[in-house]
Coordinates of C-alpha atoms and ligand atoms in Angstrom, one line a residue:
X1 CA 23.4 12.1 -17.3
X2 CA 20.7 13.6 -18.7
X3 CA 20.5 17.8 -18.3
X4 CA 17.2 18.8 -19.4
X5 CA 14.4 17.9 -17.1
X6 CA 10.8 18.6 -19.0
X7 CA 8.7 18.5 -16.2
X8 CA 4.8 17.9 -17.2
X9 CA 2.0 19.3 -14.4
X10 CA 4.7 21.3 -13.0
X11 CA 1.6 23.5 -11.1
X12 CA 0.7 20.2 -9.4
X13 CA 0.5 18.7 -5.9
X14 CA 3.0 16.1 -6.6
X15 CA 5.7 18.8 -8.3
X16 CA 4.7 21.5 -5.5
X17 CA 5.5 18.6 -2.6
X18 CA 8.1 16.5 -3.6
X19 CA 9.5 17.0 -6.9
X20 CA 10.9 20.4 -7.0
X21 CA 11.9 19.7 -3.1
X22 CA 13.6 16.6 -4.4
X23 CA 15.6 18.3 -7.0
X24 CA 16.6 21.2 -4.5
X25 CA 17.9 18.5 -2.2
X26 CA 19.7 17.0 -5.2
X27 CA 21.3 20.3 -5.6
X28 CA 22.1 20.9 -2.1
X29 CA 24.1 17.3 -2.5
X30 CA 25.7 18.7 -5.4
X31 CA 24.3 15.6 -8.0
X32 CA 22.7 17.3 -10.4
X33 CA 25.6 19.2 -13.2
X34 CA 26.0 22.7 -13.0
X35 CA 24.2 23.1 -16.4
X36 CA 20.9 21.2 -15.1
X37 CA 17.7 23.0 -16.2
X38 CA 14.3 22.4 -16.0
X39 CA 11.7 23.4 -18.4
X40 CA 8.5 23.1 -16.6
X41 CA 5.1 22.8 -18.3
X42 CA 1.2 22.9 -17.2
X43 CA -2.1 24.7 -18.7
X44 CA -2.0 27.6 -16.6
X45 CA -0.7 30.5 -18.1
X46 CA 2.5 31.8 -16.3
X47 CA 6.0 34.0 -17.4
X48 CA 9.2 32.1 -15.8
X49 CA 8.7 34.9 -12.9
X50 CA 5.5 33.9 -12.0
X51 CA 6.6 30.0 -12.3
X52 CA 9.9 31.0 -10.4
X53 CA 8.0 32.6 -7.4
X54 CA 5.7 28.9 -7.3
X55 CA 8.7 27.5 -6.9
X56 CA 10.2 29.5 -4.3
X57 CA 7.0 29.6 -2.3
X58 CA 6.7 25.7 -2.5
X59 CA 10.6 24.9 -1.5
X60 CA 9.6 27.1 1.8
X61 CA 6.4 25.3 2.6
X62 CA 7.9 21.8 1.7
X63 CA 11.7 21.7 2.0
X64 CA 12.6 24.6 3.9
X65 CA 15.6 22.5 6.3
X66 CA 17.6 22.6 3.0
X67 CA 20.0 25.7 2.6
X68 CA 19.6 29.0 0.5
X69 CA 21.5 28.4 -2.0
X70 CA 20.5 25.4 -3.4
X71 CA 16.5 26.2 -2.9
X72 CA 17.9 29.9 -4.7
X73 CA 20.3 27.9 -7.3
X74 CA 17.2 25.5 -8.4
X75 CA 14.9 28.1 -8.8
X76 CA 17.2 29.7 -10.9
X77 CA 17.4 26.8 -13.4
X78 CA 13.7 26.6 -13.9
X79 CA 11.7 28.0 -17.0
X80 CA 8.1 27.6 -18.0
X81 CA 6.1 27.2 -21.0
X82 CA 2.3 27.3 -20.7
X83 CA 1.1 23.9 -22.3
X84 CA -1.7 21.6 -23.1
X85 CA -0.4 18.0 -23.5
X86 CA -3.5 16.9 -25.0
X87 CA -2.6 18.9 -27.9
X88 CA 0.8 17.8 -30.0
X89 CA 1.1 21.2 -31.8
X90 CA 1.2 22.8 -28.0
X91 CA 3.9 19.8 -26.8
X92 CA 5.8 20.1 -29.9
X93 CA 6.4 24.2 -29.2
X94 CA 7.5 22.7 -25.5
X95 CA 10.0 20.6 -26.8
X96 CA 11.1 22.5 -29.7
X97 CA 14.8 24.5 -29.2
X98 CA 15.8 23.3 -25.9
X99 CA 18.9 21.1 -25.1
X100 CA 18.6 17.6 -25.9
X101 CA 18.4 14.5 -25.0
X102 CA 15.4 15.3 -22.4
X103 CA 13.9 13.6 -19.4
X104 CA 9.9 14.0 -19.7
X105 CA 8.5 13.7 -16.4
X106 CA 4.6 13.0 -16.9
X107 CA 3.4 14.7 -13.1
X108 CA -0.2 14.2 -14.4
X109 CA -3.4 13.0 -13.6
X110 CA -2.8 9.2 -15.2
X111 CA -6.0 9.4 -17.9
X112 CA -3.5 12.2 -19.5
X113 CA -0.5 9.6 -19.8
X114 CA -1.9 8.3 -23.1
X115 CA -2.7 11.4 -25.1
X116 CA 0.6 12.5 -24.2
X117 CA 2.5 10.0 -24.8
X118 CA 0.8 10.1 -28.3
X119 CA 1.7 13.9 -28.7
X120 CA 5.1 13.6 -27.5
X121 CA 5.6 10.7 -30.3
X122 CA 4.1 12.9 -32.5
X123 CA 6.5 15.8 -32.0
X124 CA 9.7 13.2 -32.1
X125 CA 10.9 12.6 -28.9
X126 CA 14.7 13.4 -29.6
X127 CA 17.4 10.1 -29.6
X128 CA 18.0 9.2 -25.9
X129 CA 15.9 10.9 -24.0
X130 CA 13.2 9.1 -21.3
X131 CA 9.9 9.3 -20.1
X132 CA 9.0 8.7 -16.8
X133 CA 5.0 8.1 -15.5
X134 CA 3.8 8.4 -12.3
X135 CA 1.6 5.6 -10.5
X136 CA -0.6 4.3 -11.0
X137 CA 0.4 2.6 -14.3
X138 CA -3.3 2.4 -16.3
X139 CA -6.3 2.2 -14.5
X140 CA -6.5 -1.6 -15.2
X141 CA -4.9 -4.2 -16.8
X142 CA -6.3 -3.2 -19.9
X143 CA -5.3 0.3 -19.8
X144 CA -1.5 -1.3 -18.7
X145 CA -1.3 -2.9 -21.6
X146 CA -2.0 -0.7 -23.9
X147 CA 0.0 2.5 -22.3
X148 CA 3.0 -0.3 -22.8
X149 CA 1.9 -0.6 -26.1
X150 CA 1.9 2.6 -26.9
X151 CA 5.1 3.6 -25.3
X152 CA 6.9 0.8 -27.0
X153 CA 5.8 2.3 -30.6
X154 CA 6.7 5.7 -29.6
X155 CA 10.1 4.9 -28.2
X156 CA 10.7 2.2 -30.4
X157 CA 14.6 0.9 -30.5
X158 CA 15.3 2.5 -26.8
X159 CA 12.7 -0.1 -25.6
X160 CA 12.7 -0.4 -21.6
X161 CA 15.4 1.4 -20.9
X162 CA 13.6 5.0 -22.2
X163 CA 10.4 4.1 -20.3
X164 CA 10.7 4.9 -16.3
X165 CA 7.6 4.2 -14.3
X166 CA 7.8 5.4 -10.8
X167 CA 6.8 4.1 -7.7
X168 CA 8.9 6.1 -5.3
X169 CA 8.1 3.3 -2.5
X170 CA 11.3 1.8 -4.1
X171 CA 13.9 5.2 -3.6
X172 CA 12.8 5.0 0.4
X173 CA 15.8 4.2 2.2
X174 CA 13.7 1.9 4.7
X175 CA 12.5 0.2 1.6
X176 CA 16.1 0.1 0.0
X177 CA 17.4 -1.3 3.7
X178 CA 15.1 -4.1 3.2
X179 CA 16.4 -5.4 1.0
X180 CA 20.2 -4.9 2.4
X181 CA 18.6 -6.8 5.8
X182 CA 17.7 -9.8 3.4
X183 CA 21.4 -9.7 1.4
X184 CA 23.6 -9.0 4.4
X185 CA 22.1 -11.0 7.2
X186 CA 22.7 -14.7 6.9
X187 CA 20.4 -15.5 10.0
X188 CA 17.2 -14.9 8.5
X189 CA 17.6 -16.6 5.0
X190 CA 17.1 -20.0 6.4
X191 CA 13.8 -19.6 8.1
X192 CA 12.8 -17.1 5.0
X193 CA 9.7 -19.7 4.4
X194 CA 6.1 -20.9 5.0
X195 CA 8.1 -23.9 7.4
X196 CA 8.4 -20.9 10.0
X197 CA 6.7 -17.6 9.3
X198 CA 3.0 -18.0 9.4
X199 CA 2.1 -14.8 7.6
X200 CA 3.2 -11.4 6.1
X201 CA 1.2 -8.6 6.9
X202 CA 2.0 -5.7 4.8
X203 CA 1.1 -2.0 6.1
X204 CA -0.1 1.1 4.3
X205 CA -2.2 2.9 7.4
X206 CA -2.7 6.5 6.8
X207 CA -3.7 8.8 9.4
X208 CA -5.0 11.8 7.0
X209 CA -7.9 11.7 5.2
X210 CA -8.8 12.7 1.5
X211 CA -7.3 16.1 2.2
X212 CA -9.0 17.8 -0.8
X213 CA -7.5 15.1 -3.6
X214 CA -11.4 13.9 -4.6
X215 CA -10.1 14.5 -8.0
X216 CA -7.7 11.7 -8.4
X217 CA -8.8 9.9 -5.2
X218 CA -12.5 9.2 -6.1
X219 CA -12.0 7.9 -9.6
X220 CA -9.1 5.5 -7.7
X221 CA -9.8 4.3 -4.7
X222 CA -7.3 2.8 -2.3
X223 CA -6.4 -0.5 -4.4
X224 CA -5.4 1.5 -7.1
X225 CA -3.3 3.9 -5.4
X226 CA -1.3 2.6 -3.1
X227 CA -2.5 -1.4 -3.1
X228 CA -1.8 -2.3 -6.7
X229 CA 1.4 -0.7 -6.9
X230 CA 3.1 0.3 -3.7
X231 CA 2.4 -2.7 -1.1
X232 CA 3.1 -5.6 -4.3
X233 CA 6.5 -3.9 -5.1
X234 CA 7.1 -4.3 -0.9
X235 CA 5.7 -7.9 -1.1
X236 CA 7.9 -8.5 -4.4
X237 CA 11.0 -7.4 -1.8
X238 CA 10.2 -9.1 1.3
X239 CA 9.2 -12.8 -0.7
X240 CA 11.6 -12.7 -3.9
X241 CA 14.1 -15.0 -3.7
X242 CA 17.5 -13.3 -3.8
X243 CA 19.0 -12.0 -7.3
X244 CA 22.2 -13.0 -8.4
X245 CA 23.2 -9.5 -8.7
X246 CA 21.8 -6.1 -8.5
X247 CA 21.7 -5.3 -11.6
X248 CA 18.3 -3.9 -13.1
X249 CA 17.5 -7.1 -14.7
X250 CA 18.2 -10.1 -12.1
X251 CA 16.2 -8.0 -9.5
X252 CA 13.1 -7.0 -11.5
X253 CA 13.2 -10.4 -12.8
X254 CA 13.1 -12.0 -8.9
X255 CA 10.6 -9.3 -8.5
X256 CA 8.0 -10.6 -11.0
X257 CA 8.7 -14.0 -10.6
X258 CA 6.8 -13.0 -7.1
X259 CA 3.7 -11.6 -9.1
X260 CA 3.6 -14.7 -11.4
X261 CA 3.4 -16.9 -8.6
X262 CA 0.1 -15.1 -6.6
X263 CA -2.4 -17.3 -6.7
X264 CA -5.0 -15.6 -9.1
X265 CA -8.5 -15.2 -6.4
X266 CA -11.6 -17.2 -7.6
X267 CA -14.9 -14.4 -7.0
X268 CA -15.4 -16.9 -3.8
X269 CA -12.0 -16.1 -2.8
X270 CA -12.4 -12.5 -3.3
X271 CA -15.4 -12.4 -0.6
X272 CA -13.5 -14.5 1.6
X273 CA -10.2 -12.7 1.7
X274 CA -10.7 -9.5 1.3
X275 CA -12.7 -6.4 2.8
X276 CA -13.6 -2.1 1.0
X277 CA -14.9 0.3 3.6
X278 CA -14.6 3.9 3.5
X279 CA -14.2 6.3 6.4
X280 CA -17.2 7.9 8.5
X281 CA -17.1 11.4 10.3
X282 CA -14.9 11.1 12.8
X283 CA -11.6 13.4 14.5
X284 CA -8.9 12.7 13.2
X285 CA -5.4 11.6 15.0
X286 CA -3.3 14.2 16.5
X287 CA 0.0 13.3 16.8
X288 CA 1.0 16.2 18.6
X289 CA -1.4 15.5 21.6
X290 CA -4.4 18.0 20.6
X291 CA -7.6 17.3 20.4
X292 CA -7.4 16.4 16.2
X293 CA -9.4 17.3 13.3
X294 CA -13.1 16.9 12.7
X295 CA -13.4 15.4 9.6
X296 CA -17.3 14.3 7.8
X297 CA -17.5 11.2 6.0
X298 CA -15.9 10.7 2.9
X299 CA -19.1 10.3 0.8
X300 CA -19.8 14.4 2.2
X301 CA -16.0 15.1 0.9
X302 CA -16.0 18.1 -1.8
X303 CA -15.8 16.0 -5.3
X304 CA -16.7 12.8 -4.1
X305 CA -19.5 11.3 -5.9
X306 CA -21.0 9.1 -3.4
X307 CA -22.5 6.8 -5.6
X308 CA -19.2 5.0 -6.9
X309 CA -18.5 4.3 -3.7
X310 CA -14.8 4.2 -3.9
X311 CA -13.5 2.7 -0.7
X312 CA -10.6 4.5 1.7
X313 CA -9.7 1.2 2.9
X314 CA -8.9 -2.3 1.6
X315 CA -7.6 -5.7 2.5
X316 CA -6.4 -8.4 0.6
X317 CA -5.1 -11.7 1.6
X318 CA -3.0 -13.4 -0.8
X319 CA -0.8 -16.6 -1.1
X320 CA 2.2 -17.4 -3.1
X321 CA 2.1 -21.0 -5.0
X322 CA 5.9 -21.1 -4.2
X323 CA 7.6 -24.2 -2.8
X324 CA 9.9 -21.5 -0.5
X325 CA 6.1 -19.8 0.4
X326 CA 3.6 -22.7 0.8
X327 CA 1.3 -21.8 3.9
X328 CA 2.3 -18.4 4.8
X329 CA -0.4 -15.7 3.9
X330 CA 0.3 -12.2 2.6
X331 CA -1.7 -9.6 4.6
X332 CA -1.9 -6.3 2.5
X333 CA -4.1 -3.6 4.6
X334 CA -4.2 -0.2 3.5
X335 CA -6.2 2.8 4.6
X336 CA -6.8 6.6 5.0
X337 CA -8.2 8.4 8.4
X338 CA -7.0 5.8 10.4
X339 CA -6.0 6.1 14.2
X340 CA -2.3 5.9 13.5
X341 CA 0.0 6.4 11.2
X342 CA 1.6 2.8 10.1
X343 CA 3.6 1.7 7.5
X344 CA 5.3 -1.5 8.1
X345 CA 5.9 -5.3 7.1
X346 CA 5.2 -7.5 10.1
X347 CA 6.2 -11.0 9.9
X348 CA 5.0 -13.2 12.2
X349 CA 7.1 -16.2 13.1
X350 CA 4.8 -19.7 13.6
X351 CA 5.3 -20.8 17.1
X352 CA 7.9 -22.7 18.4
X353 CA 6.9 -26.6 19.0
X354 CA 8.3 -26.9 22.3
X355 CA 4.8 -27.4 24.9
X356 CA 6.6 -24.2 26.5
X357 CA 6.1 -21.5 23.9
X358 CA 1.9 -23.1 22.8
X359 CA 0.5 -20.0 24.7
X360 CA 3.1 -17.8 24.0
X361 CA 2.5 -14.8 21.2
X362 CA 4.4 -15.3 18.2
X363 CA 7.5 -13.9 17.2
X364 CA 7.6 -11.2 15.3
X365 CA 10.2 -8.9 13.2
X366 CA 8.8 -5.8 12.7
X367 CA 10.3 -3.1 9.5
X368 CA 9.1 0.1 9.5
X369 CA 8.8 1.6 6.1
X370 CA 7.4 5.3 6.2
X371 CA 7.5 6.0 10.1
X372 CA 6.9 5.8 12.6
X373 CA 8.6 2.5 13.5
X374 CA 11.9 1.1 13.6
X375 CA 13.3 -1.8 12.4
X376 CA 12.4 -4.5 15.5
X377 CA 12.4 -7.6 16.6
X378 CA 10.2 -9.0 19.4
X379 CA 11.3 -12.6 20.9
X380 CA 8.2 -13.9 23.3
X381 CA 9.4 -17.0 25.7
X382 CA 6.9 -19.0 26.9
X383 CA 7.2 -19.4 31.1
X384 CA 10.8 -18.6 31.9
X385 CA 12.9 -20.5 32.8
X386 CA 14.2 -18.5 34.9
X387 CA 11.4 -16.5 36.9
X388 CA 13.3 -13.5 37.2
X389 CA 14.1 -13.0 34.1
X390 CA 11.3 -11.0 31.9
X391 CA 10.0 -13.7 29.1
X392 CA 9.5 -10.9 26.1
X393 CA 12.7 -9.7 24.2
X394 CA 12.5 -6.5 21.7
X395 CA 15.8 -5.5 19.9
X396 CA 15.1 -2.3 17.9
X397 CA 17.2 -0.5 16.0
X398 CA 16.7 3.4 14.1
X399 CA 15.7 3.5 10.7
X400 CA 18.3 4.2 8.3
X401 CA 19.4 7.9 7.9
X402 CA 18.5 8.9 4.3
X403 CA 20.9 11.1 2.4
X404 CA 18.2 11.8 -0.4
X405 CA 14.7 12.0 0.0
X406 CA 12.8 9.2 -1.8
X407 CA 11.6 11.6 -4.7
X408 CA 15.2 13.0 -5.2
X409 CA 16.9 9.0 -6.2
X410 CA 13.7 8.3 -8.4
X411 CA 14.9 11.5 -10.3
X412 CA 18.9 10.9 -9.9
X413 CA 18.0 7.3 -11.5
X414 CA 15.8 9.1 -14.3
X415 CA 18.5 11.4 -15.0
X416 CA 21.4 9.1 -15.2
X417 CA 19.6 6.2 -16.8
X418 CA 19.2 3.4 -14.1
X419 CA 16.4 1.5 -13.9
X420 CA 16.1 0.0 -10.4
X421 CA 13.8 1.9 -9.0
X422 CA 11.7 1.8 -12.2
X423 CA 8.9 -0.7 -12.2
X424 CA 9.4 -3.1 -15.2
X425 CA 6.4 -3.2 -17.8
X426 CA 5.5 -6.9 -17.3
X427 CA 6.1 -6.4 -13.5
X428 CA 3.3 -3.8 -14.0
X429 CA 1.1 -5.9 -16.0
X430 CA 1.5 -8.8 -13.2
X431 CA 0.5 -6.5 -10.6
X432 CA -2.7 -5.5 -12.1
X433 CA -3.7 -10.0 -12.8
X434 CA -3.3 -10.2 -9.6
X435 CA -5.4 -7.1 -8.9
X436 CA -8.2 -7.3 -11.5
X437 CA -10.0 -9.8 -9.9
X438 CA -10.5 -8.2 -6.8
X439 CA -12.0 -5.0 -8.7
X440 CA -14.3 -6.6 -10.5
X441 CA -15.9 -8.4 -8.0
X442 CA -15.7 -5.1 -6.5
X443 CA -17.7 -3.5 -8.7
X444 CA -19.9 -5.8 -9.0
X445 CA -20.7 -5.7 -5.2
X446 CA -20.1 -9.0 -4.4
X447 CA -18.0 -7.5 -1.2
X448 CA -20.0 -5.4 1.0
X449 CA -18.7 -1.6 1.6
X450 CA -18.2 -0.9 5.3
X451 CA -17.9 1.8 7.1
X452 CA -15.6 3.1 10.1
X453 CA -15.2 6.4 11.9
X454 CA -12.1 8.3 10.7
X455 CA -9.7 8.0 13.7
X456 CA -10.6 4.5 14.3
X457 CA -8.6 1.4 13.6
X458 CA -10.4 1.0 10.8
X459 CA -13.3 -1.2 10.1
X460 CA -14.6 -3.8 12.5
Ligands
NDP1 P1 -2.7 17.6 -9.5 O1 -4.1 17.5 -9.9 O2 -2.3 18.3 -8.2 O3 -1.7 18.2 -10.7 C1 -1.9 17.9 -12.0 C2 -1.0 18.8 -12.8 O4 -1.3 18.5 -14.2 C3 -1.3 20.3 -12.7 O5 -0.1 21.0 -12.8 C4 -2.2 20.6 -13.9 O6 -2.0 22.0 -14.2 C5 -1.5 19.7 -14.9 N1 -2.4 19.4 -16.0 C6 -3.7 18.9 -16.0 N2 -4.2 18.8 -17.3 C7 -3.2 19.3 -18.1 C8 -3.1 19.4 -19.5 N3 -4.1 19.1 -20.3 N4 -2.0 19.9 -20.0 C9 -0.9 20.3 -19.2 N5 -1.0 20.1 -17.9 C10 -2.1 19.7 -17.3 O7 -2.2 16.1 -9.4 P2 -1.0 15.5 -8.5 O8 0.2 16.4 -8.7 O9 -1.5 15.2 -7.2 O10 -0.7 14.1 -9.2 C11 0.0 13.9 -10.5 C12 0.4 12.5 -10.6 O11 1.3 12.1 -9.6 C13 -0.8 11.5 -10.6 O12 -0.5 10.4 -11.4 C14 -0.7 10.9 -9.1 O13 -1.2 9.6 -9.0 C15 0.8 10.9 -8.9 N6 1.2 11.0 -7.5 C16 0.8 12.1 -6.7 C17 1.2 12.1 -5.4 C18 0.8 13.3 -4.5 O14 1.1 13.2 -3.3 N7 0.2 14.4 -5.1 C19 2.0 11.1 -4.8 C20 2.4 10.0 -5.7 C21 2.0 10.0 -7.0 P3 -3.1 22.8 -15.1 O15 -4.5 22.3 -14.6 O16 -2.8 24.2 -14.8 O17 -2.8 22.4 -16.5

C-alpha cells in the first residue's frame, strides 16, 4: 500500500467535504498504516498549523459522528506546502524529499489536470506511484483523449494501472449492492432483457441548487457532471452482461462493452430524445417540514454568465443495439432544485399478456442509490382474484449498511493499487461518443432551453 498521499487542492470543497472525512473514517477503521501521511498542496499560502486547523474545523463540520481520535490522529499526519501546479519548478519543491512511492490526488478544477500532469512529468513522478483525477475526465471527447495521451507519456511503462480516475458513484455501497443483486439472485437474470422490461430510467434528482459552485458548475453544466460520467457508469452496471470474474479487467471490459453498444444519436434524435432546462426562482424543498429556501433563478446566481446558458437539468433517452437489450429504452434524467431528492434506477417490467393485468401499472423494481429509497419491488395485479385481497404488492428492503463512506474505498483502492472503482480510459473515451453528440447539438441550439421553478418536478 501506498503511504504518502499528495493531495492537490487540498483548500478545496471536495477535500474540505469528503476527502479528509474519508481518510478520517479510514483511520477510525484502522485501514490506513500507522506511518500514513499526507502532504497537502493548494496556492494559498499556509504553515502546517494553519492547514492543520482547516482540517480540524472541516472534520467537525463534515464528519463529526467519527471519534476523536482518529479525526485528532489524521490531523496529525497532515503537512502542507503552498503550491502552484501550473508551475513544474513549484510541483517539483512539492514532491522533492518526501517518502516515496506517492499517490497524487488531482482535487482540482479539471482545466488544471493537463498542466499538471505535464509538471508532475516534468519533476519525475517517482517509480510506482499513481495519479488519481477527479470527474469529469476532459471537457469533451477531445480533451479525453488527449489527458489519456498525456498521462500515458508521463507514466509510461506503469500504463493503466498508475492512472486512477474517480467517479466515486462506484465506492457507494448501494451502487456496489447492485451489482451483488445482479450476481447473487438467480431470479432476475432470466427476464434481465428488452423481452420483459420495457425501460430503464436512471435517476440523478437533486434537491439543492448551485449552492455557490458557479465556478465549476457554469462552465459544466449537468451532462458533464453527473450525466456523462456518473448515470453511464450506473447504466454500464444495471445492462452489462455479467463478468466472468471480478477482477478489474473482466468487469471494466463488460462495462464498456455497454458504451460501445449505445446507439450513437443522429441531430434528429438528439431533439427527439432529449430535453436542457435550467431552474427558475423558486423555494426550495425542505425536508425537514419548514417552509424551504428561496432561491432566484440560476441565470441571477453569483458567477453564472447567463448567456452560455448551461442547463441544471437534462434528459437523455438512449438504446442499446444489444441482442439481450433490443426495445428497452434507457431513461437518464438528472437535475438540480428539484422537488425531491431522488437517486434511483427504476425498471419497469412490460405488462404481463394475460387480458387481466392490460390496465394494470407495470411492475416495477425500484434501487435506490444515494437516498432516500430502498431497494423495492412493486408487484401490481390486475382485478384480484380474490376481492379481498389488495391487488398491489411492495417488498422493500433497507439499503445496505456502509462500513466506509464512498470517498474513503475510492482512496483505500488508490492507496493499495486496485482499479475497480477506477474508470478505465477507453471506458471514459466511450462515455463522452456517446455524449458528444448531444452537446453539440446543444450548443448549437437545436434543443430549446426550458425553464422550471426550483422546487418543482422539473420541467413540464
Ligand atoms: P474548489 O474550487 O472548491 O477547489 C479547488 C482547489 O484547487 C482549491 O484548493 C484551490 O486552492 C486549488 N487550486 C486552484 N488552482 C490551483 C493552482 N494553480 N495550484 C494549486 N492549487 C490550485 O473545487 P472542488 O473541490 O469543488 O472540485 C475539485 C474537483 O473535484 C473538480 O474536478 C470537481 O469536478 C471534483 N468534484 C467535486 C465535488 C464536490 O462536491 N466539490 C464532488 C465530486 C467531484 P487555491 O485557489 O488556494 O490554490
Amino acid at each position: 500500500m501506498i503511504k504518502t498521499l499528495v493531495l492537490l487542492g487540498a483548500t478545496g470543497d471536495l477535500a474540505g467535504r469528503f476527502l479528509l472525512p474519508a481518510l478520517a473514517a479510514l483511520r477510525a477503521a484502522e485501514r490506513l498504516p500507522d506511518d500514513f501521511r499526507v502532504i497537502a498542496g493548494a496556492r494559498e499560502d499556509l504553515d502546517d498549523p494553519a492547514f492543520q486547523c482547516f482540517v480540524a474545523e472541516r472534520l467537525e463540520r463534515h464528519a463529526p459522528h467519527l471519534p476523536d481520535a482518529a479525526r485528532a490522529d489524521l490531523i496529525q499526519t497532515v503537512r502542507y506546502r503552498p503550491t502552484d501546479v501550473t508551475d513544474p519548478a513549484s510541483v517539483s519543491g512539492l514532491l522533492s524529499g518526501i517518502r516515496q512511492p506517492v499517490a497524487v490526488y488531482l482535487a482540482l478544477p479539471p482545466s488544471l489536470y493537463a498542466p499538471v500532469v505535464t509538471a508532475l512529468g516534468a519533476a519525475g513522478l517517482p517509480v510506482g506511484s499513481r495519479i488519481a483525477l477527479e470527474k469529469p475526465f476532459g471537457e469533451s471527447l477531445d480533451g479525453a483523449l488527449a489527458l489519456n495521451r498525456l498521462l500515458t507519456e508521463v507514466i509510461g511503462a506503469a500504463g493503466e494501472q498508475a492512472v486512477f480516475r474517480v467517479d466515486h458513484v462506484l465506492g457507494l455501497a448501494t451502487v456496489q449492492n447492485l451489482l451483488a443483486l445482479r450476481l447473487s439472485n438467480r431470479v432476475l437474470e432470466p427476464v434481465w432483457n428488452g423481452r420483459h422490461i420495457e425501460q430503464i430510467d436512471i435517476l440523478w434528482e437533486e434537491d439543492l441548487g448551485l449552492e455557490g459552485r458557479a465556478g465549476y458548475f457554469d462552465r459544466s453544466g449537468t451532462l458533464r457532471d453527473v450525466v456523462q460520467n456518473h448515470m453511464l457508469q450506473i447504466m454500464s452496471l444495471i445492462a452489462m452482461d455479467l463478468p466472468a470474474s471480478l477482477d478489474e479487467h473482466a468487469l471494466r471490459d463488460r462495462k464498456v462493452d455497454v458504451l460501445r453498444a449505445v446507439r450513437i444519436l443522429s441531430r434528429d434524435d438528439v431533439v427527439a430524445r432529449t430535453r436542457r432546462a435550467r431552474y427558475g426562482a423558486g423555494r426550495l424543498y425542505d425536508p425537514t417540514g419548514g417552509a424551504g429556501r428561496v432561491v432566484s433563478a440560476y441565470r441571477d446566481e453569483g458567477g453564472v454568465d447567463a448567456a452560455r446558458g448551461t442547463e441544471t437539468f437534462a434528459e437523455v433517452v438512449l438504446d442499446l443495439a444489444s441482442e439481450r437489450w433490443a426495445g428497452t429504452r434507457f431513461l437518464l434524467r438528472a437535475g438540480k432544485a428539484l422537488r425531491r431528492r431522488r437517486k434511483q434506477v427504476t425498471v419497469r417490467f412490460r405488462p404481463a399478456e394475460h387480458p387481466s393485468a392490460r390496465s394494470a401499472p407495470a411492475n416495477e423494481l425500484r434501487i435506490g442509490l444515494d437516498g432516500p429509497e430502498d431497494l423495492a419491488l412493486h408487484l401490481t395485479g390486475g382485478a384480484p382474484l380474490d376481492p379481498s385481497c389488495p391487488a398491489p404488492v411492495s417488498f422493500a428492503a433497507p439499503p445496505p449498511a456502509a462500513d466506509l463512506p464512498a470517498y474513503g474505498r475510492v482512496l483505500l483502492d488508490v492507496l493499495s493499487g486496485g482499479s475497480t472503482l477506477s474508470v478505465r480510459g477507453d471506458e471514459s473515451e466511450a462515455a463522452w461518443r456517446v455524449m458528444m453528440p448531444v452537446l453539440d447539438a446543444w450548443s448549437a441550439g437545436l434543443v430549446p432551453l426550458e425553464e422550471y421553478p426550483a422546487g418543482s418536478a422539473g420541467p413540464p
